[in-house]
């Protein structure tokens, strides 16, 4: 008996048993998403059963309903608004953050850590701290329900993270190479395109993905500042908050479709995601 | 944090010898690329906060704009004495602390599991990250309708098989219901940070400890935990910053009802539905003060991580 116990403990120490535990944990955490995916392919009648049905026939009705086949509001305007807000703000972030990160890493200005910490500190200012004045400003300037206002706000939300991330990516470009290129007579645009860009590009791509994800996910600004015209995908989703029973498959289909861009972007940038979210502090 | 920590970016040079104009020009040329981003951030984040600060001292209901007048600290007094508002302060603290601690502990356990080699580790890691990548509103809807629903939710469906009770989760334990969904979303984030920490341990040191006959537990307590300390702090502080501000889960799962309204939700409701601009601003300022307390600590931790990185370079 005791020899079996010892052997089992030995096996655990080798990791096979703990590997199993890890698998179990992974499945438990993923189960809600898997269940949501399965439910989205069920008919509404099969989706709302107790006990749950694992073998019900699959159908695309939930997705058809979501895309407005049943006469409900079409999600396309909201999806397009989200895409515009996320892509445009990400581009604006790049436009502002790249020069700043360049100044902070390749040709560091004096007191550059102070500047970095200022950017970081703005991230710690809660959104609600400025929400009311922004709302009043928008109302008085006829900017309510305008997607470009969201673009500006999302840019301010992501700019600090982008500056931090890109600063750490650009810092990986060896200054010696830049100096060598300059000695060889290369001008700044050439150096940027030929020397800096190839090294920094993966980091810039990861930064863009993270900015995209945050903009796509944002609810509070969008909820307060948009209405009919500029409604974004998360705001569209809030329409399902009180939906009861009948629309379970549709709710699941909607949640999955709207999460899809983020899931795709997130899986693509798994490693950089942590580094970005921890503001470059963890490598 | 606010304008108080603003670095004097373009601080005048403190050198005693005056520099030639060309040098000063060059100094400005190196700073210039910073300016667009700095000016943008100050305009979009600091100015509105200053406005919030000003409004917080006024009695101002937007339905009665003519009755607006200076009120001193009345709004703050009301936020701190009004039972509902004070409860939302308490809810915010409870929600943040519970979610951060639970997801940190779970994240640590998962990170320790994933730090080992086993078959399919990459797949398990991907499965575990997924909750963090679901759009927050969608995740909240998933928990509200698909998991918690008392009649056909998955939780009660699974309980059905073991013959357990079929509680109405959101009505019975509303705050816990919100917290569970947030722990599910944030555990992967903590796991990723701590996994990065585990993988940056000094392998030779671990090997040496093992050769000297240290047990797994001793290695964990005396080597791994001290090394992870700063990663744990970083995860806790970044998690706090995001969870203190949580709006999506509270708004979606309970609509702030049943005692789950946290400060951000209360601020939203106070001005968006009750039109009490002054009161909402005071509550907003209180959120900022809470964040500053966290952030002061956060900056210290991040800067210690940051210093190490600089010294390594």
Coordinates of C-alpha atoms in Angstrom, one line a residue:
Chain A
X1 CA 0.0 0.0 0.0
X2 CA 2.5 2.5 1.1
X3 CA 4.8 1.8 -1.8
X4 CA 1.9 2.6 -4.2
X5 CA 1.3 5.9 -2.3
X6 CA 5.0 6.7 -2.6
X7 CA 5.0 5.9 -6.3
X8 CA 1.9 8.0 -6.8
X9 CA 3.5 10.9 -5.1
X10 CA 6.6 10.5 -7.2
X11 CA 4.4 10.6 -10.3
X12 CA 2.8 13.8 -9.1
X13 CA 6.2 15.3 -8.6
X14 CA 7.0 14.4 -12.2
X15 CA 4.1 16.5 -13.3
X16 CA 1.8 14.0 -15.0
X17 CA -0.9 14.2 -12.2
X18 CA -0.6 17.9 -12.0
X19 CA -0.8 18.2 -15.7
X20 CA -4.2 16.5 -15.4
X21 CA -5.2 19.0 -12.8
X22 CA -4.1 21.8 -15.2
X23 CA -6.2 20.3 -18.0
X24 CA -9.2 20.1 -15.6
X25 CA -8.8 23.8 -14.6
X26 CA -8.5 24.8 -18.3
X27 CA -11.7 23.0 -19.1
X28 CA -13.6 24.5 -16.2
X29 CA -12.5 28.0 -17.2
X30 CA -13.4 27.4 -20.8
X31 CA -16.7 25.6 -20.1
X32 CA -18.9 28.8 -20.0
X33 CA -17.5 29.9 -23.4
X34 CA -17.9 26.4 -24.9
X35 CA -21.4 26.2 -23.5
X36 CA -22.2 29.7 -25.0
X37 CA -21.0 28.5 -28.4
X38 CA -23.1 25.3 -28.2
X39 CA -26.2 27.2 -27.1
X40 CA -25.7 29.7 -29.9
X41 CA -26.3 26.9 -32.4
X42 CA -29.4 25.6 -30.7
X43 CA -33.0 26.6 -31.4
X44 CA -34.5 28.9 -28.8
X45 CA -36.7 26.0 -27.5
X46 CA -33.7 23.7 -27.1
X47 CA -31.5 26.4 -25.6
X48 CA -33.8 27.1 -22.7
X49 CA -34.2 23.6 -21.2
X50 CA -33.5 22.2 -17.8
X51 CA -31.7 19.9 -17.6
X52 CA -29.5 21.3 -20.4
X53 CA -29.5 19.5 -23.7
X54 CA -26.2 18.5 -25.1
X55 CA -27.5 16.6 -28.1
X56 CA -30.1 19.0 -29.5
X57 CA -30.1 19.6 -33.3
X58 CA -27.8 22.4 -34.4
X59 CA -29.2 25.4 -36.3
X60 CA -28.0 28.8 -37.4
X61 CA -31.3 30.5 -36.3
X62 CA -29.7 32.3 -33.4
X63 CA -27.2 34.0 -35.8
X64 CA -30.0 34.7 -38.4
X65 CA -32.0 36.3 -35.6
X66 CA -29.0 38.3 -34.4
X67 CA -28.4 39.7 -37.9
X68 CA -31.9 41.0 -38.0
X69 CA -33.8 38.3 -39.9
X70 CA -36.6 38.3 -37.4
X71 CA -37.2 42.0 -37.9
X72 CA -35.1 43.1 -34.9
X73 CA -32.6 45.9 -35.2
X74 CA -29.6 45.1 -37.4
X75 CA -26.3 44.9 -35.5
X76 CA -24.4 46.1 -38.6
X77 CA -24.4 49.8 -37.8
X78 CA -23.2 49.1 -34.3
X79 CA -20.5 46.7 -35.5
X80 CA -19.4 49.3 -38.1
X81 CA -19.3 52.1 -35.5
X82 CA -17.2 49.9 -33.2
X83 CA -14.8 49.1 -36.1
X84 CA -14.5 52.8 -37.0
X85 CA -14.0 53.9 -33.5
X86 CA -11.4 51.2 -32.7
X87 CA -9.4 51.4 -35.9
X88 CA -9.4 55.2 -36.1
X89 CA -8.4 55.6 -32.5
X90 CA -5.7 53.0 -32.8
X91 CA -4.3 54.9 -35.8
X92 CA -4.4 58.2 -33.9
X93 CA -2.7 56.5 -30.9
X94 CA 0.1 55.3 -33.2
X95 CA 0.4 58.8 -34.7
X96 CA 0.8 60.4 -31.3
X97 CA 2.7 57.6 -29.5
X98 CA 5.4 56.8 -32.0
X99 CA 7.1 60.1 -31.9
X100 CA 6.8 60.3 -28.1
X101 CA 8.2 56.8 -27.7
X102 CA 11.0 57.7 -30.1
X103 CA 11.9 60.7 -28.0
X104 CA 11.8 58.6 -24.8
X105 CA 13.8 55.7 -26.0
X106 CA 16.1 56.3 -28.9
X107 CA 17.1 59.9 -28.2
X108 CA 16.0 60.2 -24.6
X109 CA 15.0 63.7 -23.5
X110 CA 16.0 64.9 -20.0
X111 CA 13.7 63.8 -17.2
X112 CA 12.3 61.1 -19.5
X113 CA 11.2 58.8 -16.7
X114 CA 9.1 61.7 -15.3
X115 CA 7.3 62.0 -18.6
X116 CA 6.7 58.2 -18.7
X117 CA 5.2 58.3 -15.2
X118 CA 3.0 61.2 -16.1
X119 CA 1.5 59.1 -19.0
X120 CA 1.0 56.2 -16.6
X121 CA -0.6 58.4 -14.0
X122 CA -3.3 59.5 -16.4
X123 CA -4.2 55.9 -16.8
X124 CA -5.0 55.8 -13.1
X125 CA -7.5 58.7 -13.4
X126 CA -10.9 56.8 -13.4
X127 CA -13.1 57.4 -16.3
X128 CA -15.9 58.6 -14.1
X129 CA -13.7 61.5 -13.0
X130 CA -14.1 63.3 -16.3
X131 CA -17.3 61.8 -17.6
X132 CA -19.7 64.6 -16.7
X133 CA -17.7 67.5 -18.1
X134 CA -17.1 65.6 -21.3
X135 CA -20.8 64.9 -21.5
X136 CA -21.6 68.6 -20.9
X137 CA -19.0 69.6 -23.4
X138 CA -20.4 67.2 -26.0
X139 CA -23.9 68.4 -25.4
X140 CA -23.0 72.0 -25.8
X141 CA -21.0 71.5 -29.0
X142 CA -23.5 69.1 -30.6
X143 CA -21.0 66.3 -30.4
X144 CA -23.3 63.9 -28.6
X145 CA -24.0 60.7 -30.5
X146 CA -20.9 61.3 -32.7
X147 CA -18.5 58.5 -33.2
X148 CA -15.5 60.9 -33.6
X149 CA -15.9 62.0 -30.0
X150 CA -15.4 58.4 -29.0
X151 CA -12.4 58.2 -31.2
X152 CA -10.8 61.0 -29.3
X153 CA -11.7 59.6 -25.9
X154 CA -10.5 56.1 -26.8
X155 CA -7.2 57.6 -28.0
X156 CA -6.7 59.2 -24.6
X157 CA -7.6 55.9 -22.9
X158 CA -5.0 54.0 -24.9
X159 CA -2.3 56.5 -25.5
X160 CA -0.5 56.0 -22.1
X161 CA -0.3 52.2 -22.5
X162 CA 0.9 52.7 -26.1
X163 CA 3.6 55.1 -25.1
X164 CA 4.9 52.7 -22.4
X165 CA 4.8 49.7 -24.6
X166 CA 6.4 51.3 -27.6
X167 CA 9.0 52.9 -25.4
X168 CA 10.1 49.5 -24.2
X169 CA 10.0 48.0 -27.8
X170 CA 12.0 50.9 -29.3
X171 CA 14.5 50.7 -26.5
X172 CA 15.4 47.3 -27.9
X173 CA 16.8 48.9 -31.0
X174 CA 20.6 49.1 -30.4
X175 CA 21.7 52.7 -30.6
X176 CA 25.0 51.6 -32.1
X177 CA 23.3 50.4 -35.3
X178 CA 21.6 53.8 -35.7
X179 CA 24.9 55.6 -35.1
X180 CA 26.5 53.4 -37.7
X181 CA 23.8 54.1 -40.3
X182 CA 24.2 57.8 -39.6
X183 CA 27.9 57.7 -40.0
X184 CA 27.3 55.9 -43.4
X185 CA 25.3 59.0 -44.3
X186 CA 21.7 57.7 -43.9
X187 CA 19.1 60.4 -43.3
X188 CA 16.5 60.1 -40.5
X189 CA 13.6 58.8 -42.7
X190 CA 15.9 56.1 -44.1
X191 CA 17.1 55.1 -40.6
X192 CA 13.5 54.9 -39.4
X193 CA 12.4 52.8 -42.3
X194 CA 15.4 50.5 -42.7
X195 CA 16.8 50.2 -39.2
X196 CA 14.2 51.0 -36.6
X197 CA 11.0 49.7 -38.2
X198 CA 12.1 46.1 -38.8
X199 CA 13.1 45.7 -35.1
X200 CA 10.2 47.6 -33.7
X201 CA 7.4 46.4 -36.0
X202 CA 6.2 43.3 -34.1
X203 CA 6.0 45.4 -30.9
X204 CA 4.1 48.1 -32.8
X205 CA 1.7 45.5 -34.1
X206 CA 1.1 44.1 -30.6
X207 CA 0.5 47.6 -29.2
X208 CA -2.1 48.3 -32.0
X209 CA -3.9 45.1 -31.2
X210 CA -4.2 45.9 -27.5
X211 CA -5.5 49.4 -28.3
X212 CA -8.0 47.9 -30.6
X213 CA -9.2 45.4 -28.0
X214 CA -9.7 48.1 -25.3
X215 CA -11.6 50.4 -27.7
X216 CA -13.7 47.6 -28.9
X217 CA -14.6 46.6 -25.3
X218 CA -15.4 50.0 -24.0
X219 CA -18.9 50.5 -22.6
X220 CA -19.2 53.5 -20.2
X221 CA -18.2 56.3 -22.6
X222 CA -20.2 54.8 -25.4
X223 CA -23.2 54.3 -23.2
X224 CA -23.3 57.8 -22.0
X225 CA -22.2 59.7 -25.1
X226 CA -23.8 57.8 -28.0
X227 CA -27.4 57.1 -28.8
X228 CA -29.0 55.9 -32.1
X229 CA -26.4 56.9 -34.7
X230 CA -23.1 56.2 -33.0
X231 CA -24.1 53.2 -30.9
X232 CA -21.2 50.7 -30.6
X233 CA -21.3 46.9 -30.4
X234 CA -21.1 46.7 -26.5
X235 CA -24.0 49.3 -26.3
X236 CA -25.9 47.1 -28.8
X237 CA -25.3 44.2 -26.5
X238 CA -26.8 46.0 -23.5
X239 CA -30.1 45.7 -25.3
X240 CA -30.1 42.1 -24.3
X241 CA -29.7 42.8 -20.5
X242 CA -33.4 42.2 -19.8
X243 CA -34.1 39.7 -22.5
X244 CA -35.8 36.7 -21.0
X245 CA -35.8 33.0 -22.0
X246 CA -36.9 33.2 -25.6
X247 CA -33.8 34.8 -26.9
X248 CA -31.0 32.7 -25.3
X249 CA -29.6 31.4 -28.5
X250 CA -29.7 34.9 -30.0
X251 CA -27.9 36.4 -26.9
X252 CA -25.2 33.7 -27.2
X253 CA -24.8 34.3 -31.0
X254 CA -24.6 38.1 -30.4
X255 CA -22.0 37.8 -27.6
X256 CA -19.8 35.5 -29.6
X257 CA -19.9 37.5 -32.8
X258 CA -19.1 40.7 -31.0
X259 CA -16.3 39.0 -29.0
X260 CA -14.8 37.4 -32.1
X261 CA -12.5 40.2 -33.1
X262 CA -11.1 40.5 -29.5
X263 CA -10.7 36.7 -29.2
X264 CA -8.8 36.6 -32.5
X265 CA -6.6 39.6 -31.7
X266 CA -6.0 38.4 -28.2
X267 CA -4.9 34.9 -29.2
X268 CA -2.7 36.4 -31.8
X269 CA -0.9 38.6 -29.3
X270 CA -1.0 36.3 -26.2
X271 CA 2.5 37.1 -24.9
X272 CA 2.6 40.7 -25.8
X273 CA -0.8 41.1 -24.1
X274 CA 0.6 40.7 -20.6
X275 CA 3.6 42.8 -21.3
X276 CA 1.3 45.6 -22.7
X277 CA -1.2 45.3 -19.8
X278 CA 1.5 45.4 -17.3
X279 CA 2.8 48.5 -19.1
X280 CA 6.0 46.9 -20.2
X281 CA 7.1 46.1 -16.6
X282 CA 7.0 42.3 -17.2
X283 CA 9.1 40.8 -19.9
Chain B
X1 CA -3.4 60.6 -10.5
X2 CA -3.9 64.0 -11.6
X3 CA -2.2 67.2 -12.5
X4 CA -0.4 67.1 -9.2
X5 CA 2.1 64.6 -10.5
X6 CA 2.6 66.3 -13.8
X7 CA 6.3 66.3 -14.6
X8 CA 7.8 69.6 -15.5
X9 CA 8.6 68.3 -19.0
X10 CA 10.0 71.5 -20.4
X11 CA 11.5 72.6 -17.2
X12 CA 14.0 75.3 -17.7
X13 CA 17.6 74.1 -17.7
X14 CA 19.2 74.5 -14.3
X15 CA 22.7 74.8 -15.6
X16 CA 24.6 77.8 -14.4
X17 CA 26.4 78.4 -17.7
X18 CA 24.2 79.8 -20.5
X19 CA 24.1 77.5 -23.5
X20 CA 24.4 78.7 -27.1
X21 CA 21.2 79.0 -29.0
X22 CA 21.9 76.1 -31.2
X23 CA 22.2 73.7 -28.2
X24 CA 18.9 75.0 -26.9
X25 CA 17.3 74.5 -30.3
X26 CA 18.6 71.0 -30.4
X27 CA 17.2 70.3 -26.9
X28 CA 13.8 71.5 -28.1
X29 CA 14.1 69.3 -31.2
X30 CA 14.5 66.2 -29.0
X31 CA 11.5 67.2 -26.9
X32 CA 9.2 68.2 -29.8
X33 CA 8.1 64.7 -30.6
X34 CA 6.7 64.4 -27.1
X35 CA 4.5 67.5 -27.2
X36 CA 1.6 66.3 -29.3
X37 CA 1.0 63.3 -27.1
X38 CA 1.5 65.3 -23.9
X39 CA -0.8 68.2 -25.0
X40 CA -3.4 65.7 -26.1
X41 CA -3.4 63.8 -22.8
X42 CA -3.6 67.0 -20.7
X43 CA -6.5 68.3 -22.8
X44 CA -8.5 65.2 -22.8
X45 CA -7.9 63.8 -19.3
X46 CA -6.7 66.6 -17.0
X47 CA -9.0 69.4 -18.0
X48 CA -12.2 67.4 -17.6
X49 CA -11.0 66.4 -14.2
X50 CA -10.4 70.0 -13.2
X51 CA -13.9 70.7 -14.4
X52 CA -15.3 67.8 -12.3
X53 CA -13.5 69.2 -9.3
X54 CA -15.1 72.6 -9.8
X55 CA -18.6 71.2 -10.4
X56 CA -18.2 69.1 -7.2
X57 CA -18.5 72.3 -5.2
X58 CA -21.8 73.3 -6.7
X59 CA -25.3 72.4 -6.0
X60 CA -26.4 71.8 -9.6
X61 CA -29.2 69.6 -10.8
X62 CA -29.3 69.9 -14.6
X63 CA -33.1 69.8 -14.6
X64 CA -33.1 73.0 -12.6
X65 CA -30.2 74.9 -14.1
X66 CA -31.3 78.2 -12.6
X67 CA -31.0 76.9 -9.0
X68 CA -27.2 76.3 -9.5
X69 CA -25.1 77.8 -6.7
X70 CA -21.9 77.3 -4.8
X71 CA -22.3 74.7 -2.1
X72 CA -18.8 74.2 -0.6
X73 CA -18.3 70.8 0.8
X74 CA -22.0 70.0 0.9
X75 CA -21.9 67.4 -1.9
X76 CA -19.0 65.6 -0.2
X77 CA -20.9 65.6 3.0
X78 CA -23.9 64.2 1.3
X79 CA -21.9 61.5 -0.5
X80 CA -20.4 60.4 2.8
X81 CA -23.6 60.6 4.9
X82 CA -26.2 59.4 2.4
X83 CA -26.8 55.8 3.2
X84 CA -27.1 54.6 -0.4
X85 CA -24.0 56.5 -1.5
X86 CA -22.0 55.4 1.5
X87 CA -23.0 51.8 0.8
X88 CA -21.7 52.2 -2.8
X89 CA -18.3 53.2 -1.4
X90 CA -18.3 50.1 0.8
X91 CA -19.5 48.0 -2.2
X92 CA -16.7 49.3 -4.3
X93 CA -14.1 48.3 -1.6
X94 CA -15.6 44.9 -1.1
X95 CA -15.9 44.2 -4.8
X96 CA -12.4 45.3 -5.6
X97 CA -10.7 43.5 -2.7
X98 CA -12.6 40.2 -3.1
X99 CA -12.1 40.0 -6.9
X100 CA -8.4 41.0 -6.7
X101 CA -7.6 38.6 -3.9
X102 CA -9.6 35.7 -5.3
X103 CA -8.2 36.0 -8.9
X104 CA -4.7 36.5 -7.6
X105 CA -4.8 33.3 -5.5
X106 CA -6.4 31.3 -8.3
X107 CA -4.1 32.9 -10.8
X108 CA -1.1 31.9 -8.7
X109 CA -2.3 28.3 -8.5
X110 CA -2.9 28.1 -12.2
X111 CA 0.5 29.7 -13.0
X112 CA 2.3 27.2 -10.8
X113 CA 0.5 24.4 -12.7
X114 CA 1.3 25.8 -16.1
X115 CA 4.9 26.4 -15.1
X116 CA 5.4 22.6 -15.3
X117 CA 5.9 20.7 -18.5
X118 CA 3.0 18.5 -19.4
X119 CA 1.3 17.3 -22.6
X120 CA -0.9 20.0 -24.2
X121 CA 0.4 22.9 -22.0
X122 CA -0.1 25.3 -24.9
X123 CA -3.7 24.3 -25.4
X124 CA -4.5 24.6 -21.7
X125 CA -2.9 28.0 -21.6
X126 CA -5.1 29.1 -24.5
X127 CA -8.2 27.7 -22.9
X128 CA -7.3 29.6 -19.7
X129 CA -6.7 32.9 -21.4
X130 CA -10.1 32.9 -23.3
X131 CA -12.2 34.3 -20.5
X132 CA -10.1 37.4 -20.4
X133 CA -10.7 37.9 -24.2
X134 CA -14.5 37.9 -24.1
X135 CA -15.9 41.4 -24.4
X136 CA -16.8 42.4 -20.8
X137 CA -20.5 43.1 -21.6
X138 CA -20.7 39.8 -23.4
X139 CA -19.1 38.0 -20.5
X140 CA -21.6 39.6 -18.1
X141 CA -24.5 38.6 -20.3
X142 CA -23.1 35.1 -20.4
X143 CA -23.1 34.9 -16.6
X144 CA -26.5 36.6 -16.2
X145 CA -28.5 34.6 -18.7
X146 CA -26.6 31.5 -19.6
X147 CA -25.1 30.4 -16.3
X148 CA -27.1 32.1 -13.5
X149 CA -30.6 31.8 -14.8
X150 CA -32.6 29.9 -12.2
X151 CA -34.7 27.9 -14.7
X152 CA -32.4 27.0 -17.5
X153 CA -29.0 28.3 -16.6
X154 CA -26.0 25.9 -16.8
X155 CA -25.2 26.1 -13.1
X156 CA -28.6 24.8 -12.0
X157 CA -28.6 22.5 -15.0
X158 CA -25.5 20.8 -13.7
X159 CA -26.9 20.8 -10.1
X160 CA -29.9 19.0 -11.5
X161 CA -27.7 16.0 -12.2
X162 CA -26.5 15.7 -8.7
X163 CA -29.9 16.5 -7.3
X164 CA -28.9 19.7 -5.5
X165 CA -31.0 22.8 -4.8
X166 CA -31.7 25.2 -7.7
X167 CA -31.1 28.6 -6.2
X168 CA -31.7 32.0 -7.9
X169 CA -28.1 33.0 -7.8
X170 CA -28.4 36.7 -8.7
X171 CA -31.3 37.3 -6.3
X172 CA -29.8 35.3 -3.4
X173 CA -26.2 36.4 -3.6
X174 CA -26.1 39.4 -6.0
X175 CA -22.7 40.8 -5.0
X176 CA -21.1 37.3 -5.0
X177 CA -22.7 36.7 -8.5
X178 CA -21.0 39.8 -9.9
X179 CA -17.7 39.0 -8.1
X180 CA -17.7 35.4 -9.5
X181 CA -18.0 36.6 -13.1
X182 CA -15.2 39.1 -12.5
X183 CA -12.9 36.6 -10.9
X184 CA -13.5 34.4 -13.9
X185 CA -12.5 37.2 -16.2
X186 CA -9.5 38.4 -14.2
X187 CA -7.9 35.2 -13.1
X188 CA -6.3 34.6 -16.5
X189 CA -4.7 38.1 -16.4
X190 CA -3.2 37.4 -13.0
X191 CA -2.0 34.0 -14.2
X192 CA -0.3 35.5 -17.2
X193 CA 1.6 38.0 -15.1
X194 CA 2.6 35.4 -12.5
X195 CA 3.6 32.9 -15.2
X196 CA 6.0 35.5 -16.6
X197 CA 7.3 35.9 -13.1
X198 CA 7.8 32.2 -12.6
X199 CA 9.6 31.8 -15.8
X200 CA 12.0 34.6 -15.0
X201 CA 13.3 32.8 -11.9
X202 CA 17.0 32.0 -11.8
X203 CA 17.1 28.3 -12.9
X204 CA 20.6 27.8 -11.5
X205 CA 19.6 29.0 -8.1
X206 CA 16.6 26.6 -8.1
X207 CA 18.9 23.7 -9.2
X208 CA 21.4 24.5 -6.5
X209 CA 18.6 24.6 -3.8
X210 CA 17.4 21.2 -5.1
X211 CA 20.9 19.7 -5.0
X212 CA 21.2 21.0 -1.4
X213 CA 18.1 18.9 -0.6
X214 CA 15.5 21.6 -0.3
X215 CA 11.9 20.3 -0.6
X216 CA 9.4 21.7 -3.2
X217 CA 7.6 23.5 -0.4
X218 CA 10.8 25.1 0.9
X219 CA 11.8 26.2 -2.5
X220 CA 8.3 27.7 -3.0
X221 CA 8.4 29.6 0.3
X222 CA 12.0 30.7 0.4
X223 CA 12.8 31.3 -3.3
X224 CA 9.7 31.4 -5.5
X225 CA 7.4 33.6 -3.3
X226 CA 10.0 36.3 -2.6
X227 CA 10.8 36.4 -6.3
X228 CA 7.1 36.6 -7.2
X229 CA 6.4 39.3 -4.6
X230 CA 6.7 42.2 -7.0
X231 CA 4.8 40.4 -9.7
X232 CA 2.0 39.7 -7.2
X233 CA 2.0 43.4 -6.2
X234 CA 1.9 44.4 -9.8
X235 CA -1.0 42.1 -10.6
X236 CA -2.9 43.3 -7.5
X237 CA -2.4 46.9 -8.3
X238 CA -3.2 46.8 -12.0
X239 CA -6.2 44.6 -11.2
X240 CA -7.3 47.1 -8.6
X241 CA -7.1 50.0 -11.0
X242 CA -9.3 48.2 -13.5
X243 CA -11.8 46.7 -11.0
X244 CA -12.3 49.8 -8.9
X245 CA -13.6 51.3 -12.2
X246 CA -15.7 48.4 -13.1
X247 CA -19.0 49.4 -14.8
X248 CA -19.8 46.7 -17.3
X249 CA -20.5 43.8 -14.9
X250 CA -22.5 45.8 -12.4
X251 CA -24.5 47.5 -15.1
X252 CA -25.2 44.2 -17.0
X253 CA -25.8 41.6 -14.3
X254 CA -27.7 43.5 -11.6
X255 CA -28.2 47.0 -13.1
X256 CA -26.8 48.2 -9.8
X257 CA -29.7 46.7 -7.9
X258 CA -29.7 44.5 -4.8
X259 CA -26.9 46.4 -3.2
X260 CA -24.3 45.9 -5.9
X261 CA -24.0 49.5 -7.1
X262 CA -20.4 50.5 -6.9
X263 CA -19.1 54.1 -7.1
X264 CA -18.6 54.2 -10.9
X265 CA -22.2 52.9 -11.4
X266 CA -23.5 55.4 -8.8
X267 CA -21.7 58.3 -10.5
X268 CA -23.2 57.2 -13.8
X269 CA -26.7 57.0 -12.3
X270 CA -26.4 60.2 -10.2
X271 CA -25.8 62.3 -13.3
X272 CA -27.3 60.3 -16.1
X273 CA -30.6 59.5 -14.4
X274 CA -30.9 61.8 -11.4
X275 CA -29.2 64.7 -13.2
X276 CA -27.4 65.7 -9.9
X277 CA -24.3 67.1 -11.5
X278 CA -22.7 68.4 -8.3
X279 CA -23.3 65.2 -6.3
X280 CA -22.0 63.0 -9.2
X281 CA -18.9 65.1 -9.4
X282 CA -18.2 64.8 -5.7
X283 CA -18.6 61.0 -5.9
X284 CA -16.3 61.0 -8.9
X285 CA -13.6 63.0 -7.0
X286 CA -13.9 60.4 -4.2
X287 CA -13.2 57.6 -6.7
X288 CA -10.1 59.6 -7.8
X289 CA -8.9 60.0 -4.2
X290 CA -9.3 56.2 -3.7
X291 CA -7.4 55.6 -7.0
X292 CA -4.6 58.0 -6.0
X293 CA -4.1 56.0 -2.8
X294 CA -3.8 52.8 -4.9
X295 CA -1.8 54.6 -7.6
X296 CA 0.8 56.1 -5.3
X297 CA 1.5 52.6 -4.2
X298 CA 1.3 51.3 -7.7
X299 CA 3.8 53.8 -9.1
X300 CA 6.3 52.8 -6.4
X301 CA 6.0 49.2 -7.3
X302 CA 6.2 49.8 -11.0
X303 CA 9.1 52.1 -10.6
X304 CA 11.0 49.5 -8.7
X305 CA 10.4 47.0 -11.5
X306 CA 11.3 49.7 -13.9
X307 CA 14.6 50.6 -12.1
X308 CA 15.7 47.0 -12.2
X309 CA 15.1 46.9 -15.9
X310 CA 17.1 50.0 -16.4
X311 CA 20.0 48.8 -14.3
X312 CA 20.0 45.5 -16.3
X313 CA 20.2 47.3 -19.6

